[in-house]
């Protein structure tokens, strides 16, 4: 192995090929044993961790004979034989409807929902139905839960649903294999929302819960309801800090790659967000280059908005790149100043 | 009829089985293994997608259709192939998709990867007309932007006599100077574009066309590349409801490279560069909201010299020899209230080292131009007094302009190449104007004049003669009321002198309360526009840290 250059970054290093020469870990540990003259192989080692963060401990031991299997030293990490996957059987019954509805409400309140409302109905004999909801502006989590029949045999409960606005635009869709359907979306203004569902176990009681989170006041509304909703959804999806002041910079753009140069205050943190204002978006990417740091957020599934946060250290400039794909897409970019640096 | 006994027993047995009287075990077919699927050697055939349009252009004079390639593609996929076109002939390239393909783009590349022609219109009917001079062979590529399905790529020869008719029939990107048939929803755009290109001179090819929304609250941005050795023309035509429009070209660092020149209600920017550069075009109307058509076109390689002088091409990086660049600058600065140029230094800027030269600054104000010559790209310059205090600094792709106001005295100028080394000359012009506020605040004056000069405005200190001195500190707010004329705009520019940092400007319309906040470390600009009734504006300035004087200029913008 060649001498390691100072400041070595193993991943992608032109001299060291960690992919080919590396020994991969098992049980969260890796052991290299060399005996006799081959001990010289261990003169220099490069340890590369694939996990984003963690702590590692390095142990070096010399012994007259190999120390044995690592599993003997770390028995708690040995997982034994891997069983064949087999048939998991029927889906687990989700439990009583009332309890599930209460759990959904409690979870929403714990996450800071402003209010939660319930709307009961009964599914058709085919286990399907449709809600017509008049929803106010804000970010919504609509959950559709169906009761499980007490008689046997009965169909499995796997409710799928989608939410559409007046114009027929899909706001959210759930086709997962969970018993309840969950639809997360944001509305920039009061909207009539249609929620068709299917997958209940016949003509059973169904409850729709709607948990609402308010849109941060700093999100501008002068670009229209869809943009406001797009910003709100992007921030919520990234669990981003809520901006408290109006954007310090805004820009508009269209489909294709667009570079937006922005000026920064050293020491201040920023939240950058882009939201679709018009058109059928098929992908949205937002990237920020601040000095030698690069941040990115890419949305492919319902790409209505993207967001990322970054801080300026000594930099006074940053490069924002917005790439929107789709048909007739117009977007709005906003930069919010956060916290530090405010007098 | 009487059946023979053995046959009768067989019939009875069959009837009994058919009535289901006895359980029957189904028997497996003799051949239990089905025949394996066969892999066929055929290829996707997109000829049918191209035939109808090919026939129409054939009727207009084009040759027979040659299918270059066909493939089933999904979003983001592409197909392509090399095509040889006789050097003295034209060729029409078309891509067509099945109904499920919503948007296809078409590209023609030269051997070295340089883009020769592009059709990025937002439909599934792209077409390019390749005419001399063109390389012997081109790589033709079609890319599905939206949708998925079968895509066919075809090419047809076109005699030069039939170019205009074929172009019209195919809706191809313009080469002949005739109407292209694109953006029909924009009445008169093609005619304007043809007149504009005729005025520029040279040959231009579309790079990008788009209809974009614009609003006075924020600029709309569009990024295009200025290819090495070529010029880029950006033509912006507003819809009827847009009164006045500001168009800027910005580099990745946010520097203003050029401002749109007026062509009636339209604006145009011509940028030339010796290296490939990304440029963002920022478009902002002064009052109303609406749409603008943006057409970006590129010149032939090396066309910078052939452009009409009145096109006033801006050089992102210098494409001219040093003498030519100096002559052009002298012409631009003539009659601007500046004295005769004094050549302070002629030398070569290098990467990673600074060329330093001494100079004597005159009392009052002076303009110092670091003029770059080919191939110098991206230069920085800083001006220091004899006590080592910074007087002015700047950076530019094709040279740097610094402004020095204050008492006379010795100074030092450092010049460094940041992208590519090359020759440069330093020219000093004493300014006829020496506003007292600027002379008393040299650093703020340098910053303010640099902002006003951005984008090739070629100003002298007289442009800031109305600047006023405002003392700022972190604990106080300063208000400057002003009037905005009807259907006009007022620009507020502020620049800090020594001692503080973090300018914060809140520009408010006193009647509506609407306001915008702009922040900058040492310098900032913003503007307020009014409708038919005019408006009362208020500029509130504060400092985020320290204490410093600032020069603030409140000036009306030309309608």
JSON list of C-alpha atoms in Angstrom, two decimals, chain A residues 222-223 245 247-266 268 278 282-283 314 316-319 321 325-328 330-331 337 341-343, chain B residues 75 102-103 122 145-147 208 210-215 217-223 250-254 278-280 291 474 502-504 517-522 542-544:
[
{"chain": "A", "resi": 222, "resn": "UNK", "atom": "CA", "xyz": [-48.49, 37.33, -3.32]},
{"chain": "A", "resi": 223, "resn": "UNK", "atom": "CA", "xyz": [-47.48, 34.57, -5.73]},
{"chain": "A", "resi": 245, "resn": "UNK", "atom": "CA", "xyz": [-39.57, 37.05, 8.52]},
{"chain": "A", "resi": 247, "resn": "UNK", "atom": "CA", "xyz": [-38.14, 36.44, 2.21]},
{"chain": "A", "resi": 248, "resn": "UNK", "atom": "CA", "xyz": [-35.01, 38.53, 1.70]},
{"chain": "A", "resi": 249, "resn": "UNK", "atom": "CA", "xyz": [-34.79, 37.49, -1.93]},
{"chain": "A", "resi": 250, "resn": "UNK", "atom": "CA", "xyz": [-37.28, 36.17, -4.45]},
{"chain": "A", "resi": 251, "resn": "UNK", "atom": "CA", "xyz": [-37.03, 35.10, -8.05]},
{"chain": "A", "resi": 252, "resn": "UNK", "atom": "CA", "xyz": [-39.24, 33.55, -10.69]},
{"chain": "A", "resi": 253, "resn": "UNK", "atom": "CA", "xyz": [-38.24, 31.01, -13.31]},
{"chain": "A", "resi": 254, "resn": "UNK", "atom": "CA", "xyz": [-39.39, 28.45, -15.82]},
{"chain": "A", "resi": 255, "resn": "UNK", "atom": "CA", "xyz": [-38.61, 24.83, -16.70]},
{"chain": "A", "resi": 256, "resn": "UNK", "atom": "CA", "xyz": [-34.99, 23.95, -17.29]},
{"chain": "A", "resi": 257, "resn": "UNK", "atom": "CA", "xyz": [-31.85, 24.57, -15.26]},
{"chain": "A", "resi": 258, "resn": "UNK", "atom": "CA", "xyz": [-31.57, 28.07, -13.82]},
{"chain": "A", "resi": 259, "resn": "UNK", "atom": "CA", "xyz": [-28.73, 29.59, -11.85]},
{"chain": "A", "resi": 260, "resn": "UNK", "atom": "CA", "xyz": [-29.68, 32.20, -9.27]},
{"chain": "A", "resi": 261, "resn": "UNK", "atom": "CA", "xyz": [-26.80, 34.13, -7.69]},
{"chain": "A", "resi": 262, "resn": "UNK", "atom": "CA", "xyz": [-27.58, 35.47, -4.23]},
{"chain": "A", "resi": 263, "resn": "UNK", "atom": "CA", "xyz": [-25.75, 37.63, -1.72]},
{"chain": "A", "resi": 264, "resn": "UNK", "atom": "CA", "xyz": [-25.39, 36.51, 1.89]},
{"chain": "A", "resi": 265, "resn": "UNK", "atom": "CA", "xyz": [-24.50, 37.99, 5.21]},
{"chain": "A", "resi": 266, "resn": "UNK", "atom": "CA", "xyz": [-21.56, 36.17, 6.74]},
{"chain": "A", "resi": 268, "resn": "UNK", "atom": "CA", "xyz": [-26.26, 34.11, 9.01]},
{"chain": "A", "resi": 278, "resn": "UNK", "atom": "CA", "xyz": [-48.00, 26.72, -12.62]},
{"chain": "A", "resi": 282, "resn": "UNK", "atom": "CA", "xyz": [-42.28, 16.11, -13.06]},
{"chain": "A", "resi": 283, "resn": "UNK", "atom": "CA", "xyz": [-39.23, 16.81, -10.97]},
{"chain": "A", "resi": 314, "resn": "UNK", "atom": "CA", "xyz": [-17.41, 33.94, 5.75]},
{"chain": "A", "resi": 316, "resn": "UNK", "atom": "CA", "xyz": [-20.94, 36.71, 0.94]},
{"chain": "A", "resi": 317, "resn": "UNK", "atom": "CA", "xyz": [-22.19, 34.93, -2.16]},
{"chain": "A", "resi": 318, "resn": "UNK", "atom": "CA", "xyz": [-23.94, 31.70, -2.93]},
{"chain": "A", "resi": 319, "resn": "UNK", "atom": "CA", "xyz": [-25.09, 30.05, -6.07]},
{"chain": "A", "resi": 321, "resn": "UNK", "atom": "CA", "xyz": [-29.46, 26.16, -8.90]},
{"chain": "A", "resi": 325, "resn": "UNK", "atom": "CA", "xyz": [-38.76, 19.40, -15.27]},
{"chain": "A", "resi": 326, "resn": "UNK", "atom": "CA", "xyz": [-42.20, 19.08, -16.71]},
{"chain": "A", "resi": 327, "resn": "UNK", "atom": "CA", "xyz": [-44.64, 20.77, -18.96]},
{"chain": "A", "resi": 328, "resn": "UNK", "atom": "CA", "xyz": [-45.20, 24.54, -18.80]},
{"chain": "A", "resi": 330, "resn": "UNK", "atom": "CA", "xyz": [-43.25, 28.21, -13.69]},
{"chain": "A", "resi": 331, "resn": "UNK", "atom": "CA", "xyz": [-41.68, 28.36, -10.28]},
{"chain": "A", "resi": 337, "resn": "UNK", "atom": "CA", "xyz": [-33.02, 34.63, 6.63]},
{"chain": "A", "resi": 341, "resn": "UNK", "atom": "CA", "xyz": [-27.12, 37.80, 12.75]},
{"chain": "A", "resi": 342, "resn": "UNK", "atom": "CA", "xyz": [-30.39, 39.57, 13.40]},
{"chain": "A", "resi": 343, "resn": "UNK", "atom": "CA", "xyz": [-29.66, 42.77, 15.35]},
{"chain": "B", "resi": 75, "resn": "UNK", "atom": "CA", "xyz": [-38.73, 10.45, -19.73]},
{"chain": "B", "resi": 102, "resn": "UNK", "atom": "CA", "xyz": [-45.56, 14.97, -24.71]},
{"chain": "B", "resi": 103, "resn": "UNK", "atom": "CA", "xyz": [-42.29, 16.83, -25.23]},
{"chain": "B", "resi": 122, "resn": "UNK", "atom": "CA", "xyz": [-42.17, 22.37, -25.40]},
{"chain": "B", "resi": 145, "resn": "UNK", "atom": "CA", "xyz": [-38.54, 15.58, -21.82]},
{"chain": "B", "resi": 146, "resn": "UNK", "atom": "CA", "xyz": [-42.05, 14.55, -20.90]},
{"chain": "B", "resi": 147, "resn": "UNK", "atom": "CA", "xyz": [-44.10, 11.41, -21.50]},
{"chain": "B", "resi": 208, "resn": "UNK", "atom": "CA", "xyz": [-33.62, 28.79, -26.31]},
{"chain": "B", "resi": 210, "resn": "UNK", "atom": "CA", "xyz": [-39.47, 30.65, -23.81]},
{"chain": "B", "resi": 211, "resn": "UNK", "atom": "CA", "xyz": [-42.47, 32.65, -22.72]},
{"chain": "B", "resi": 212, "resn": "UNK", "atom": "CA", "xyz": [-41.85, 33.57, -19.10]},
{"chain": "B", "resi": 213, "resn": "UNK", "atom": "CA", "xyz": [-43.93, 35.31, -16.43]},
{"chain": "B", "resi": 214, "resn": "UNK", "atom": "CA", "xyz": [-42.63, 38.60, -15.07]},
{"chain": "B", "resi": 215, "resn": "UNK", "atom": "CA", "xyz": [-43.62, 40.66, -12.06]},
{"chain": "B", "resi": 217, "resn": "UNK", "atom": "CA", "xyz": [-41.77, 42.25, -7.16]},
{"chain": "B", "resi": 218, "resn": "UNK", "atom": "CA", "xyz": [-38.96, 39.92, -8.25]},
{"chain": "B", "resi": 219, "resn": "UNK", "atom": "CA", "xyz": [-36.90, 39.25, -11.32]},
{"chain": "B", "resi": 220, "resn": "UNK", "atom": "CA", "xyz": [-37.55, 36.24, -13.51]},
{"chain": "B", "resi": 221, "resn": "UNK", "atom": "CA", "xyz": [-34.38, 34.34, -14.30]},
{"chain": "B", "resi": 222, "resn": "UNK", "atom": "CA", "xyz": [-33.32, 32.19, -17.20]},
{"chain": "B", "resi": 223, "resn": "UNK", "atom": "CA", "xyz": [-29.88, 30.64, -17.58]},
{"chain": "B", "resi": 250, "resn": "UNK", "atom": "CA", "xyz": [-25.58, 38.19, -14.29]},
{"chain": "B", "resi": 251, "resn": "UNK", "atom": "CA", "xyz": [-22.63, 35.86, -13.81]},
{"chain": "B", "resi": 252, "resn": "UNK", "atom": "CA", "xyz": [-22.57, 33.07, -11.18]},
{"chain": "B", "resi": 253, "resn": "UNK", "atom": "CA", "xyz": [-21.19, 35.51, -8.61]},
{"chain": "B", "resi": 254, "resn": "UNK", "atom": "CA", "xyz": [-24.11, 37.85, -9.15]},
{"chain": "B", "resi": 278, "resn": "UNK", "atom": "CA", "xyz": [-23.08, 30.39, -17.79]},
{"chain": "B", "resi": 279, "resn": "UNK", "atom": "CA", "xyz": [-25.06, 33.59, -17.73]},
{"chain": "B", "resi": 280, "resn": "UNK", "atom": "CA", "xyz": [-28.33, 34.23, -16.01]},
{"chain": "B", "resi": 291, "resn": "UNK", "atom": "CA", "xyz": [-45.44, 37.69, -19.97]},
{"chain": "B", "resi": 474, "resn": "UNK", "atom": "CA", "xyz": [-26.53, 49.71, 14.68]},
{"chain": "B", "resi": 502, "resn": "UNK", "atom": "CA", "xyz": [-24.35, 45.08, 7.16]},
{"chain": "B", "resi": 503, "resn": "UNK", "atom": "CA", "xyz": [-26.59, 47.56, 5.39]},
{"chain": "B", "resi": 504, "resn": "UNK", "atom": "CA", "xyz": [-30.32, 47.04, 5.78]},
{"chain": "B", "resi": 517, "resn": "UNK", "atom": "CA", "xyz": [-36.22, 44.68, 2.60]},
{"chain": "B", "resi": 518, "resn": "UNK", "atom": "CA", "xyz": [-32.77, 44.47, 1.02]},
{"chain": "B", "resi": 519, "resn": "UNK", "atom": "CA", "xyz": [-29.57, 43.63, 2.82]},
{"chain": "B", "resi": 520, "resn": "UNK", "atom": "CA", "xyz": [-25.98, 43.96, 1.72]},
{"chain": "B", "resi": 521, "resn": "UNK", "atom": "CA", "xyz": [-22.66, 43.92, 3.45]},
{"chain": "B", "resi": 522, "resn": "UNK", "atom": "CA", "xyz": [-21.26, 47.20, 2.13]},
{"chain": "B", "resi": 542, "resn": "UNK", "atom": "CA", "xyz": [-29.88, 50.87, 9.35]},
{"chain": "B", "resi": 543, "resn": "UNK", "atom": "CA", "xyz": [-26.57, 49.25, 10.05]},
{"chain": "B", "resi": 544, "resn": "UNK", "atom": "CA", "xyz": [-26.27, 45.75, 11.45]}
]
